[in-house]
Amino acid sequence: MNTTTLQQSKPRHPQLDARDQVHPHVLELHEARCRDLQVAGGKGSGLASLHAMGFPVPPGFVVSSSAYDEFLRPAHAAITELIRNRSLDDPGAVADLSVRVRDRLQDLDLPVHLGVALRETPGACSSDHGYAIRSSSTLEDLAGAAFAGMHETWLNCHGLATVLEKIKSCYLSLWSEQAISYRHHKGFRHLESRMAVVVQSMVDCEVAGVGFSIHPVTGDLRTMVINANAGLGDTVVNGEHEVDHLEIEKSTGVVSRAVIGRKTSKLVCDARHGGTREELVEADRARDACLTSWQVEQLSALLLQVEEATGFPQDI
């Protein structure tokens, strides 16, 4: 489940909370339908649930899975035929299927009324503001199927044309080699997997990361874990950077283990060109912890609150 990272700067345009246009494919986070996994996907429904519980979630909306259904419809029969009688235990067959399906989908247009709906949405998709475009598959974030890192996320996107382009990229990422292979080995039917897309106001944060209300490796219920880094959160989830790893005793809030990563660069929003860029970290700051003791305390309390509200261990 995903919510806002600890942020020292505000989302760039809270008017995304003030949308008054209703569209069957575009849902606000506060709408009850947005808490439906099959409508809003794993990320979308998780964010909507957190929003309903009063937790801090950057403003935004969800392009529902029904828009993906409409997008896919012209190619559904052809993709069904491509999948049929193909052994997906063979990596070569998986790679071939991925290329063939993505080529077909690349030639399709998004539903025309989706662009119209976003264009007419007050405060949404303005070229003056940045947006995070996040894949939200109807199969991801399940207890037995995470799909971590397999579907696309795009940060600091500007303007309607770019937002629509990245929504389509999220659709195509449902058919990456990794996603196809993962679904196959989990026993999921490929055409039953659908894609919703979360569009959120970009948070130009100083620190981002992931918090686990139980130890994600050992399963220890008494230990919370926070992995964090300076800048945007991609450096935490992509496995390519050292990060700060903190283990915290749930009962006392005491940090029982801290491994501070060596930071050579951080990912930041590119204010000039949009998107993101890497920024070098000064050598004498490379071993600085990115979170203060107070911030760790606040994050630990948030993890406990989310776990208590949901009734189940969470990662946020």
PDB file of C-alpha atoms in Angstrom:
ATOM      1  CA  MET A   1       0.000   0.000   0.000  1.00  0.00           C
ATOM      2  CA  ASN A   2       1.304   3.454  -0.818  1.00  0.00           C
ATOM      3  CA  THR A   3       0.793   6.829   0.805  1.00  0.00           C
ATOM      4  CA  THR A   4       2.734  10.066   0.840  1.00  0.00           C
ATOM      5  CA  THR A   5       6.357   9.951   1.917  1.00  0.00           C
ATOM      6  CA  LEU A   6       7.547  12.132   4.765  1.00  0.00           C
ATOM      7  CA  GLN A   7       7.520  15.480   3.057  1.00  0.00           C
ATOM      8  CA  GLN A   8       8.962  18.838   3.943  1.00  0.00           C
ATOM      9  CA  SER A   9       7.466  20.526   0.912  1.00  0.00           C
ATOM     10  CA  LYS A  10       3.788  20.509  -0.009  1.00  0.00           C
ATOM     11  CA  PRO A  11       2.140  18.940  -3.063  1.00  0.00           C
ATOM     12  CA  ARG A  12       2.309  21.517  -5.808  1.00  0.00           C
ATOM     13  CA  HIS A  13      -1.373  22.120  -6.433  1.00  0.00           C
ATOM     14  CA  PRO A  14      -4.048  21.126  -3.935  1.00  0.00           C
ATOM     15  CA  GLN A  15      -6.771  22.102  -6.445  1.00  0.00           C
ATOM     16  CA  LEU A  16      -6.697  18.464  -7.577  1.00  0.00           C
ATOM     17  CA  ASP A  17      -8.873  17.887  -4.512  1.00  0.00           C
ATOM     18  CA  ALA A  18     -11.497  20.247  -5.917  1.00  0.00           C
ATOM     19  CA  ARG A  19     -12.500  18.342  -9.046  1.00  0.00           C
ATOM     20  CA  ASP A  20     -16.220  18.603  -9.675  1.00  0.00           C
ATOM     21  CA  GLN A  21     -16.374  16.754 -13.022  1.00  0.00           C
ATOM     22  CA  VAL A  22     -17.722  13.210 -12.953  1.00  0.00           C
ATOM     23  CA  HIS A  23     -16.595  10.747 -15.620  1.00  0.00           C
ATOM     24  CA  PRO A  24     -16.963   6.960 -15.670  1.00  0.00           C
ATOM     25  CA  HIS A  25     -13.237   6.445 -16.267  1.00  0.00           C
ATOM     26  CA  VAL A  26     -11.948   9.151 -13.879  1.00  0.00           C
ATOM     27  CA  LEU A  27     -12.432   8.687 -10.145  1.00  0.00           C
ATOM     28  CA  GLU A  28     -11.556  10.913  -7.226  1.00  0.00           C
ATOM     29  CA  LEU A  29      -9.798   9.269  -4.305  1.00  0.00           C
ATOM     30  CA  HIS A  30     -12.716   9.981  -1.971  1.00  0.00           C
ATOM     31  CA  GLU A  31     -15.221   8.082  -4.138  1.00  0.00           C
ATOM     32  CA  ALA A  32     -16.309   4.712  -2.748  1.00  0.00           C
ATOM     33  CA  ARG A  33     -15.734   3.045  -6.140  1.00  0.00           C
ATOM     34  CA  CYS A  34     -12.089   4.055  -5.911  1.00  0.00           C
ATOM     35  CA  ARG A  35     -11.638   1.651  -2.993  1.00  0.00           C
ATOM     36  CA  ASP A  36     -12.570  -1.280  -5.248  1.00  0.00           C
ATOM     37  CA  LEU A  37      -9.453  -3.235  -6.261  1.00  0.00           C
ATOM     38  CA  GLN A  38     -10.992  -4.268  -9.589  1.00  0.00           C
ATOM     39  CA  VAL A  39     -11.798  -0.654 -10.440  1.00  0.00           C
ATOM     40  CA  ALA A  40      -8.756   1.253  -9.160  1.00  0.00           C
ATOM     41  CA  GLY A  41      -6.106  -1.470  -8.942  1.00  0.00           C
ATOM     42  CA  GLY A  42      -3.828  -2.177  -6.012  1.00  0.00           C
ATOM     43  CA  LYS A  43      -2.216   1.230  -5.619  1.00  0.00           C
ATOM     44  CA  GLY A  44      -5.367   3.216  -6.396  1.00  0.00           C
ATOM     45  CA  SER A  45      -7.609   1.300  -4.013  1.00  0.00           C
ATOM     46  CA  GLY A  46      -4.926   1.378  -1.313  1.00  0.00           C
ATOM     47  CA  LEU A  47      -4.519   5.133  -1.599  1.00  0.00           C
ATOM     48  CA  ALA A  48      -8.285   5.658  -1.618  1.00  0.00           C
ATOM     49  CA  SER A  49      -8.630   3.536   1.519  1.00  0.00           C
ATOM     50  CA  LEU A  50      -5.908   5.493   3.297  1.00  0.00           C
ATOM     51  CA  HIS A  51      -7.557   8.744   2.196  1.00  0.00           C
ATOM     52  CA  ALA A  52     -10.893   7.556   3.606  1.00  0.00           C
ATOM     53  CA  MET A  53      -9.186   6.803   6.940  1.00  0.00           C
ATOM     54  CA  GLY A  54      -7.809  10.338   7.110  1.00  0.00           C
ATOM     55  CA  PHE A  55      -4.153   9.617   6.351  1.00  0.00           C
ATOM     56  CA  PRO A  56      -2.067  12.143   4.356  1.00  0.00           C
ATOM     57  CA  VAL A  57      -2.247  11.200   0.665  1.00  0.00           C
ATOM     58  CA  PRO A  58      -1.120  13.578  -2.102  1.00  0.00           C
ATOM     59  CA  PRO A  59      -4.182  14.810  -4.028  1.00  0.00           C
ATOM     60  CA  GLY A  60      -5.025  13.096  -7.271  1.00  0.00           C
ATOM     61  CA  PHE A  61      -7.408  10.818  -9.107  1.00  0.00           C
ATOM     62  CA  VAL A  62      -7.528   7.379 -10.700  1.00  0.00           C
ATOM     63  CA  VAL A  63      -8.099   6.471 -14.339  1.00  0.00           C
ATOM     64  CA  SER A  64     -10.132   3.325 -13.771  1.00  0.00           C
ATOM     65  CA  SER A  65      -9.500  -0.120 -15.222  1.00  0.00           C
ATOM     66  CA  SER A  66     -12.560   0.343 -17.464  1.00  0.00           C
ATOM     67  CA  ALA A  67     -10.511   2.810 -19.552  1.00  0.00           C
ATOM     68  CA  TYR A  68      -7.909   0.085 -20.081  1.00  0.00           C
ATOM     69  CA  ASP A  69     -10.673  -2.352 -21.068  1.00  0.00           C
ATOM     70  CA  GLU A  70     -11.887   0.085 -23.699  1.00  0.00           C
ATOM     71  CA  PHE A  71      -8.338   0.719 -24.916  1.00  0.00           C
ATOM     72  CA  LEU A  72      -7.612  -3.021 -25.192  1.00  0.00           C
ATOM     73  CA  ARG A  73     -10.891  -4.039 -26.854  1.00  0.00           C
ATOM     74  CA  PRO A  74      -9.790  -3.682 -30.525  1.00  0.00           C
ATOM     75  CA  ALA A  75      -6.790  -5.973 -29.883  1.00  0.00           C
ATOM     76  CA  HIS A  76      -8.368  -8.426 -27.432  1.00  0.00           C
ATOM     77  CA  ALA A  77      -9.039 -11.197 -29.956  1.00  0.00           C
ATOM     78  CA  ALA A  78      -5.580 -10.882 -31.521  1.00  0.00           C
ATOM     79  CA  ILE A  79      -3.848 -11.005 -28.126  1.00  0.00           C
ATOM     80  CA  THR A  80      -5.921 -14.033 -27.124  1.00  0.00           C
ATOM     81  CA  GLU A  81      -4.667 -15.779 -30.259  1.00  0.00           C
ATOM     82  CA  LEU A  82      -1.059 -14.775 -29.541  1.00  0.00           C
ATOM     83  CA  ILE A  83      -1.257 -16.298 -26.057  1.00  0.00           C
ATOM     84  CA  ARG A  84      -2.968 -19.520 -27.153  1.00  0.00           C
ATOM     85  CA  ASN A  85      -0.781 -22.627 -27.486  1.00  0.00           C
ATOM     86  CA  ARG A  86       2.361 -20.758 -26.432  1.00  0.00           C
ATOM     87  CA  SER A  87       4.648 -22.279 -23.798  1.00  0.00           C
ATOM     88  CA  LEU A  88       5.488 -19.438 -21.443  1.00  0.00           C
ATOM     89  CA  ASP A  89       7.981 -21.571 -19.532  1.00  0.00           C
ATOM     90  CA  ASP A  90      10.317 -20.659 -22.396  1.00  0.00           C
ATOM     91  CA  PRO A  91      11.926 -17.206 -21.831  1.00  0.00           C
ATOM     92  CA  GLY A  92      12.194 -16.760 -25.595  1.00  0.00           C
ATOM     93  CA  ALA A  93       8.452 -17.265 -26.001  1.00  0.00           C
ATOM     94  CA  VAL A  94       7.787 -14.744 -23.220  1.00  0.00           C
ATOM     95  CA  ALA A  95      10.044 -12.165 -24.890  1.00  0.00           C
ATOM     96  CA  ASP A  96       8.361 -12.734 -28.267  1.00  0.00           C
ATOM     97  CA  LEU A  97       4.872 -12.419 -26.777  1.00  0.00           C
ATOM     98  CA  SER A  98       5.836  -9.203 -24.987  1.00  0.00           C
ATOM     99  CA  VAL A  99       7.153  -7.612 -28.178  1.00  0.00           C
ATOM    100  CA  ARG A 100       4.149  -8.680 -30.262  1.00  0.00           C
ATOM    101  CA  VAL A 101       1.529  -7.524 -27.772  1.00  0.00           C
ATOM    102  CA  ARG A 102       3.237  -4.217 -27.030  1.00  0.00           C
ATOM    103  CA  ASP A 103       3.627  -3.509 -30.761  1.00  0.00           C
ATOM    104  CA  ARG A 104      -0.108  -4.023 -31.246  1.00  0.00           C
ATOM    105  CA  LEU A 105      -1.016  -1.865 -28.274  1.00  0.00           C
ATOM    106  CA  GLN A 106       1.373   0.887 -29.292  1.00  0.00           C
ATOM    107  CA  ASP A 107      -0.689   1.366 -32.452  1.00  0.00           C
ATOM    108  CA  LEU A 108      -3.954   1.804 -30.527  1.00  0.00           C
ATOM    109  CA  ASP A 109      -5.357   5.162 -29.449  1.00  0.00           C
ATOM    110  CA  LEU A 110      -6.531   5.930 -25.945  1.00  0.00           C
ATOM    111  CA  PRO A 111     -10.307   6.408 -25.608  1.00  0.00           C
ATOM    112  CA  VAL A 112     -11.039   9.869 -27.021  1.00  0.00           C
ATOM    113  CA  HIS A 113     -13.372  10.823 -24.179  1.00  0.00           C
ATOM    114  CA  LEU A 114     -10.601  10.098 -21.640  1.00  0.00           C
ATOM    115  CA  GLY A 115      -8.529  12.962 -23.014  1.00  0.00           C
ATOM    116  CA  VAL A 116     -11.627  15.166 -23.090  1.00  0.00           C
ATOM    117  CA  ALA A 117     -12.430  14.331 -19.467  1.00  0.00           C
ATOM    118  CA  LEU A 118      -8.913  15.156 -18.297  1.00  0.00           C
ATOM    119  CA  ARG A 119      -8.843  18.340 -20.365  1.00  0.00           C
ATOM    120  CA  GLU A 120     -12.077  19.519 -18.739  1.00  0.00           C
ATOM    121  CA  THR A 121     -11.050  18.580 -15.206  1.00  0.00           C
ATOM    122  CA  PRO A 122     -10.384  21.772 -13.209  1.00  0.00           C
ATOM    123  CA  GLY A 123      -6.779  21.972 -12.043  1.00  0.00           C
ATOM    124  CA  ALA A 124      -5.741  18.630 -13.533  1.00  0.00           C
ATOM    125  CA  CYS A 125      -2.949  18.039 -16.060  1.00  0.00           C
ATOM    126  CA  SER A 126      -1.900  21.675 -16.216  1.00  0.00           C
ATOM    127  CA  SER A 127       1.448  22.306 -17.865  1.00  0.00           C
ATOM    128  CA  ASP A 128       2.319  24.495 -14.860  1.00  0.00           C
ATOM    129  CA  HIS A 129       2.397  21.587 -12.435  1.00  0.00           C
ATOM    130  CA  GLY A 130       4.024  18.196 -12.125  1.00  0.00           C
ATOM    131  CA  TYR A 131       2.251  14.863 -11.757  1.00  0.00           C
ATOM    132  CA  ALA A 132       3.244  11.353 -10.760  1.00  0.00           C
ATOM    133  CA  ILE A 133       1.736   8.777 -13.138  1.00  0.00           C
ATOM    134  CA  ARG A 134       1.609   5.391 -11.401  1.00  0.00           C
ATOM    135  CA  SER A 135       0.565   1.982 -12.705  1.00  0.00           C
ATOM    136  CA  SER A 136      -2.091   0.284 -10.570  1.00  0.00           C
ATOM    137  CA  SER A 137      -2.746  -3.256 -11.787  1.00  0.00           C
ATOM    138  CA  THR A 138      -5.781  -5.125 -10.500  1.00  0.00           C
ATOM    139  CA  LEU A 139      -3.426  -7.957  -9.512  1.00  0.00           C
ATOM    140  CA  GLU A 140      -0.709  -5.988  -7.740  1.00  0.00           C
ATOM    141  CA  ASP A 141      -0.304  -5.421  -4.008  1.00  0.00           C
ATOM    142  CA  LEU A 142      -2.150  -8.662  -3.279  1.00  0.00           C
ATOM    143  CA  ALA A 143      -0.958 -10.799  -0.375  1.00  0.00           C
ATOM    144  CA  GLY A 144       0.603 -13.326  -2.762  1.00  0.00           C
ATOM    145  CA  ALA A 145       1.414 -11.136  -5.762  1.00  0.00           C
ATOM    146  CA  ALA A 146       3.314  -7.890  -5.358  1.00  0.00           C
ATOM    147  CA  PHE A 147       4.481  -7.185  -8.957  1.00  0.00           C
ATOM    148  CA  ALA A 148       7.025  -4.869  -7.304  1.00  0.00           C
ATOM    149  CA  GLY A 149       8.818  -2.701  -9.839  1.00  0.00           C
ATOM    150  CA  MET A 150       7.369  -4.498 -12.879  1.00  0.00           C
ATOM    151  CA  HIS A 151       4.927  -1.810 -13.962  1.00  0.00           C
ATOM    152  CA  GLU A 152       5.774   1.742 -14.978  1.00  0.00           C
ATOM    153  CA  THR A 153       5.840   4.846 -12.804  1.00  0.00           C
ATOM    154  CA  TRP A 154       6.607   8.273 -14.251  1.00  0.00           C
ATOM    155  CA  LEU A 155       7.478  11.271 -12.095  1.00  0.00           C
ATOM    156  CA  ASN A 156       7.161  15.033 -12.589  1.00  0.00           C
ATOM    157  CA  CYS A 157       5.121  14.843 -15.800  1.00  0.00           C
ATOM    158  CA  HIS A 158       3.843  18.142 -17.221  1.00  0.00           C
ATOM    159  CA  GLY A 159       0.894  18.806 -19.509  1.00  0.00           C
ATOM    160  CA  LEU A 160      -2.039  16.768 -20.768  1.00  0.00           C
ATOM    161  CA  ALA A 161      -0.211  15.264 -23.759  1.00  0.00           C
ATOM    162  CA  THR A 162       2.557  13.923 -21.522  1.00  0.00           C
ATOM    163  CA  VAL A 163       0.094  12.585 -18.941  1.00  0.00           C
ATOM    164  CA  LEU A 164      -1.838  10.718 -21.653  1.00  0.00           C
ATOM    165  CA  GLU A 165       1.401   9.364 -23.135  1.00  0.00           C
ATOM    166  CA  LYS A 166       2.476   8.022 -19.736  1.00  0.00           C
ATOM    167  CA  ILE A 167      -0.953   6.481 -19.071  1.00  0.00           C
ATOM    168  CA  LYS A 168      -0.507   4.513 -22.289  1.00  0.00           C
ATOM    169  CA  SER A 169       3.011   3.518 -21.177  1.00  0.00           C
ATOM    170  CA  CYS A 170       1.500   2.149 -17.972  1.00  0.00           C
ATOM    171  CA  TYR A 171      -0.898   0.067 -20.067  1.00  0.00           C
ATOM    172  CA  LEU A 172       1.952  -1.336 -22.141  1.00  0.00           C
ATOM    173  CA  SER A 173       3.971  -2.162 -19.019  1.00  0.00           C
ATOM    174  CA  LEU A 174       1.300  -4.724 -18.121  1.00  0.00           C
ATOM    175  CA  TRP A 175       2.819  -6.724 -20.990  1.00  0.00           C
ATOM    176  CA  SER A 176       6.503  -6.469 -20.108  1.00  0.00           C
ATOM    177  CA  GLU A 177       8.498  -9.705 -20.093  1.00  0.00           C
ATOM    178  CA  GLN A 178       8.781  -9.583 -16.303  1.00  0.00           C
ATOM    179  CA  ALA A 179       5.041  -9.060 -15.790  1.00  0.00           C
ATOM    180  CA  ILE A 180       4.052 -11.812 -18.238  1.00  0.00           C
ATOM    181  CA  SER A 181       6.487 -14.286 -16.681  1.00  0.00           C
ATOM    182  CA  TYR A 182       5.392 -13.390 -13.139  1.00  0.00           C
ATOM    183  CA  ARG A 183       1.706 -13.845 -13.977  1.00  0.00           C
ATOM    184  CA  HIS A 184       2.469 -17.164 -15.669  1.00  0.00           C
ATOM    185  CA  HIS A 185       4.345 -18.563 -12.669  1.00  0.00           C
ATOM    186  CA  LYS A 186       1.645 -17.303 -10.286  1.00  0.00           C
ATOM    187  CA  GLY A 187      -1.049 -19.005 -12.372  1.00  0.00           C
ATOM    188  CA  PHE A 188      -2.918 -15.810 -13.298  1.00  0.00           C
ATOM    189  CA  ARG A 189      -4.801 -15.516 -16.587  1.00  0.00           C
ATOM    190  CA  HIS A 190      -3.098 -12.795 -18.606  1.00  0.00           C
ATOM    191  CA  LEU A 191      -6.233 -11.145 -19.964  1.00  0.00           C
ATOM    192  CA  GLU A 192      -7.814 -11.034 -16.504  1.00  0.00           C
ATOM    193  CA  SER A 193      -5.091  -8.624 -15.409  1.00  0.00           C
ATOM    194  CA  ARG A 194      -6.200  -5.040 -16.003  1.00  0.00           C
ATOM    195  CA  MET A 195      -4.538  -1.699 -15.463  1.00  0.00           C
ATOM    196  CA  ALA A 196      -5.806   1.381 -13.670  1.00  0.00           C
ATOM    197  CA  VAL A 197      -3.552   4.448 -13.426  1.00  0.00           C
ATOM    198  CA  VAL A 198      -3.062   6.801 -10.478  1.00  0.00           C
ATOM    199  CA  VAL A 199      -2.425  10.460 -11.352  1.00  0.00           C
ATOM    200  CA  GLN A 200      -1.193  12.412  -8.337  1.00  0.00           C
ATOM    201  CA  SER A 201       0.127  15.845  -7.627  1.00  0.00           C
ATOM    202  CA  MET A 202       3.923  15.557  -7.595  1.00  0.00           C
ATOM    203  CA  VAL A 203       5.554  15.941  -4.203  1.00  0.00           C
ATOM    204  CA  ASP A 204       9.032  17.425  -4.619  1.00  0.00           C
ATOM    205  CA  CYS A 205      10.217  15.764  -1.426  1.00  0.00           C
ATOM    206  CA  GLU A 206      13.514  16.009   0.409  1.00  0.00           C
ATOM    207  CA  VAL A 207      13.371  12.421   1.666  1.00  0.00           C
ATOM    208  CA  ALA A 208      11.412   9.400   0.429  1.00  0.00           C
ATOM    209  CA  GLY A 209      11.263   5.750   1.274  1.00  0.00           C
ATOM    210  CA  VAL A 210       9.304   2.695   2.315  1.00  0.00           C
ATOM    211  CA  GLY A 211       8.203   1.776   5.815  1.00  0.00           C
ATOM    212  CA  PHE A 212       7.197  -1.742   6.876  1.00  0.00           C
ATOM    213  CA  SER A 213       5.165  -2.325  10.011  1.00  0.00           C
ATOM    214  CA  ILE A 214       6.766  -5.781  10.343  1.00  0.00           C
ATOM    215  CA  HIS A 215      10.194  -6.947   9.235  1.00  0.00           C
ATOM    216  CA  PRO A 216       9.750  -7.713   5.489  1.00  0.00           C
ATOM    217  CA  VAL A 217      12.456 -10.398   5.401  1.00  0.00           C
ATOM    218  CA  THR A 218      12.178 -12.234   8.725  1.00  0.00           C
ATOM    219  CA  GLY A 219       8.480 -11.574   9.333  1.00  0.00           C
ATOM    220  CA  ASP A 220       9.259 -10.467  12.893  1.00  0.00           C
ATOM    221  CA  LEU A 221       6.055  -8.823  14.160  1.00  0.00           C
ATOM    222  CA  ARG A 222       8.000  -6.905  16.822  1.00  0.00           C
ATOM    223  CA  THR A 223      10.235  -5.015  14.380  1.00  0.00           C
ATOM    224  CA  MET A 224       9.399  -2.209  11.969  1.00  0.00           C
ATOM    225  CA  VAL A 225      11.727  -1.322   9.090  1.00  0.00           C
ATOM    226  CA  ILE A 226      12.280   1.957   7.275  1.00  0.00           C
ATOM    227  CA  ASN A 227      14.360   2.204   4.095  1.00  0.00           C
ATOM    228  CA  ALA A 228      14.912   5.789   3.020  1.00  0.00           C
ATOM    229  CA  ASN A 229      17.055   8.015   0.867  1.00  0.00           C
ATOM    230  CA  ALA A 230      17.441  11.658   0.014  1.00  0.00           C
ATOM    231  CA  GLY A 231      15.402  12.872  -2.951  1.00  0.00           C
ATOM    232  CA  LEU A 232      12.690  10.944  -4.766  1.00  0.00           C
ATOM    233  CA  GLY A 233      11.764   7.378  -3.869  1.00  0.00           C
ATOM    234  CA  ASP A 234      12.887   5.609  -7.049  1.00  0.00           C
ATOM    235  CA  THR A 235      16.383   5.298  -5.585  1.00  0.00           C
ATOM    236  CA  VAL A 236      14.920   3.241  -2.732  1.00  0.00           C
ATOM    237  CA  VAL A 237      12.870   0.804  -4.794  1.00  0.00           C
ATOM    238  CA  ASN A 238      15.108   0.264  -7.839  1.00  0.00           C
ATOM    239  CA  GLY A 239      17.894  -1.460  -5.893  1.00  0.00           C
ATOM    240  CA  GLU A 240      20.619   0.548  -7.635  1.00  0.00           C
ATOM    241  CA  HIS A 241      21.527   2.860  -4.729  1.00  0.00           C
ATOM    242  CA  GLU A 242      22.621   2.383  -1.150  1.00  0.00           C
ATOM    243  CA  VAL A 243      19.908   3.496   1.257  1.00  0.00           C
ATOM    244  CA  ASP A 244      19.498   4.080   4.961  1.00  0.00           C
ATOM    245  CA  HIS A 245      18.093   0.940   6.607  1.00  0.00           C
ATOM    246  CA  LEU A 246      16.551   1.319  10.061  1.00  0.00           C
ATOM    247  CA  GLU A 247      15.083  -1.423  12.248  1.00  0.00           C
ATOM    248  CA  ILE A 248      12.828  -0.162  15.021  1.00  0.00           C
ATOM    249  CA  GLU A 249      11.406  -1.960  18.049  1.00  0.00           C
ATOM    250  CA  LYS A 250       7.655  -1.686  17.693  1.00  0.00           C
ATOM    251  CA  SER A 251       6.944  -1.648  21.429  1.00  0.00           C
ATOM    252  CA  THR A 252       9.425   1.120  22.338  1.00  0.00           C
ATOM    253  CA  GLY A 253      10.168   3.016  19.107  1.00  0.00           C
ATOM    254  CA  VAL A 254      13.889   2.502  19.724  1.00  0.00           C
ATOM    255  CA  VAL A 255      16.112   2.061  16.655  1.00  0.00           C
ATOM    256  CA  SER A 256      17.732  -1.312  17.277  1.00  0.00           C
ATOM    257  CA  ARG A 257      19.808  -1.340  14.063  1.00  0.00           C
ATOM    258  CA  ALA A 258      20.839   1.396  11.658  1.00  0.00           C
ATOM    259  CA  VAL A 259      22.825   0.980   8.446  1.00  0.00           C
ATOM    260  CA  ILE A 260      23.510   4.339   6.787  1.00  0.00           C
ATOM    261  CA  GLY A 261      24.068   4.038   3.051  1.00  0.00           C
ATOM    262  CA  ARG A 262      26.783   5.897   1.163  1.00  0.00           C
ATOM    263  CA  LYS A 263      25.040   8.482  -0.984  1.00  0.00           C
ATOM    264  CA  THR A 264      26.783   9.571  -4.176  1.00  0.00           C
ATOM    265  CA  SER A 265      23.714  11.042  -5.893  1.00  0.00           C
ATOM    266  CA  LYS A 266      20.009  11.624  -5.396  1.00  0.00           C
ATOM    267  CA  LEU A 267      17.053  11.781  -7.761  1.00  0.00           C
ATOM    268  CA  VAL A 268      15.295  15.146  -7.933  1.00  0.00           C
ATOM    269  CA  CYS A 269      12.590  16.793 -10.030  1.00  0.00           C
ATOM    270  CA  ASP A 270      13.939  18.578 -13.091  1.00  0.00           C
ATOM    271  CA  ALA A 271      12.257  21.974 -12.851  1.00  0.00           C
ATOM    272  CA  ARG A 272      13.474  23.062 -16.281  1.00  0.00           C
ATOM    273  CA  HIS A 273      12.731  20.084 -18.500  1.00  0.00           C
ATOM    274  CA  GLY A 274      10.254  18.028 -16.471  1.00  0.00           C
ATOM    275  CA  GLY A 275      10.883  14.466 -15.419  1.00  0.00           C
ATOM    276  CA  THR A 276      13.758  13.745 -13.077  1.00  0.00           C
ATOM    277  CA  ARG A 277      17.516  14.089 -12.982  1.00  0.00           C
ATOM    278  CA  GLU A 278      20.335  12.865 -10.772  1.00  0.00           C
ATOM    279  CA  GLU A 279      22.060  15.382  -8.556  1.00  0.00           C
ATOM    280  CA  LEU A 280      25.445  14.684  -7.002  1.00  0.00           C
ATOM    281  CA  VAL A 281      25.735  14.556  -3.223  1.00  0.00           C
ATOM    282  CA  GLU A 282      28.715  16.353  -1.722  1.00  0.00           C
ATOM    283  CA  ALA A 283      31.392  13.910  -0.575  1.00  0.00           C
ATOM    284  CA  ASP A 284      31.332  15.178   3.007  1.00  0.00           C
ATOM    285  CA  ARG A 285      27.561  14.520   3.171  1.00  0.00           C
ATOM    286  CA  ALA A 286      27.692  11.001   1.725  1.00  0.00           C
ATOM    287  CA  ARG A 287      27.358   9.286   5.091  1.00  0.00           C
ATOM    288  CA  ASP A 288      24.772  11.641   6.583  1.00  0.00           C
ATOM    289  CA  ALA A 289      21.544  10.004   7.711  1.00  0.00           C
ATOM    290  CA  CYS A 290      18.684  11.304   5.595  1.00  0.00           C
ATOM    291  CA  LEU A 291      16.137  11.193   8.434  1.00  0.00           C
ATOM    292  CA  THR A 292      16.362  12.973  11.774  1.00  0.00           C
ATOM    293  CA  SER A 293      15.469  11.214  15.023  1.00  0.00           C
ATOM    294  CA  TRP A 294      12.235  13.216  15.145  1.00  0.00           C
ATOM    295  CA  GLN A 295      11.297  12.143  11.623  1.00  0.00           C
ATOM    296  CA  VAL A 296      11.970   8.485  12.443  1.00  0.00           C
ATOM    297  CA  GLU A 297       9.731   8.864  15.483  1.00  0.00           C
ATOM    298  CA  GLN A 298       6.945  10.387  13.378  1.00  0.00           C
ATOM    299  CA  LEU A 299       7.229   7.721  10.678  1.00  0.00           C
ATOM    300  CA  SER A 300       7.205   4.934  13.265  1.00  0.00           C
ATOM    301  CA  ALA A 301       4.010   6.362  14.747  1.00  0.00           C
ATOM    302  CA  LEU A 302       2.474   6.585  11.261  1.00  0.00           C
ATOM    303  CA  LEU A 303       3.328   2.950  10.529  1.00  0.00           C
ATOM    304  CA  LEU A 304       1.633   1.856  13.742  1.00  0.00           C
ATOM    305  CA  GLN A 305      -1.427   3.989  13.000  1.00  0.00           C
ATOM    306  CA  VAL A 306      -1.802   2.546   9.486  1.00  0.00           C
ATOM    307  CA  GLU A 307      -1.415  -1.017  10.754  1.00  0.00           C
ATOM    308  CA  GLU A 308      -3.975  -0.415  13.486  1.00  0.00           C
ATOM    309  CA  ALA A 309      -6.458   1.230  11.088  1.00  0.00           C
ATOM    310  CA  THR A 310      -6.195  -1.529   8.490  1.00  0.00           C
ATOM    311  CA  GLY A 311      -5.918  -4.427  10.920  1.00  0.00           C
ATOM    312  CA  PHE A 312      -3.048  -5.956   8.978  1.00  0.00           C
ATOM    313  CA  PRO A 313       0.713  -5.361   8.608  1.00  0.00           C
ATOM    314  CA  GLN A 314       1.423  -2.747   5.968  1.00  0.00           C
ATOM    315  CA  ASP A 315       4.157  -1.233   3.847  1.00  0.00           C
ATOM    316  CA  ILE A 316       3.762   2.451   3.024  1.00  0.00           C
TER     317      ILE A 316
END
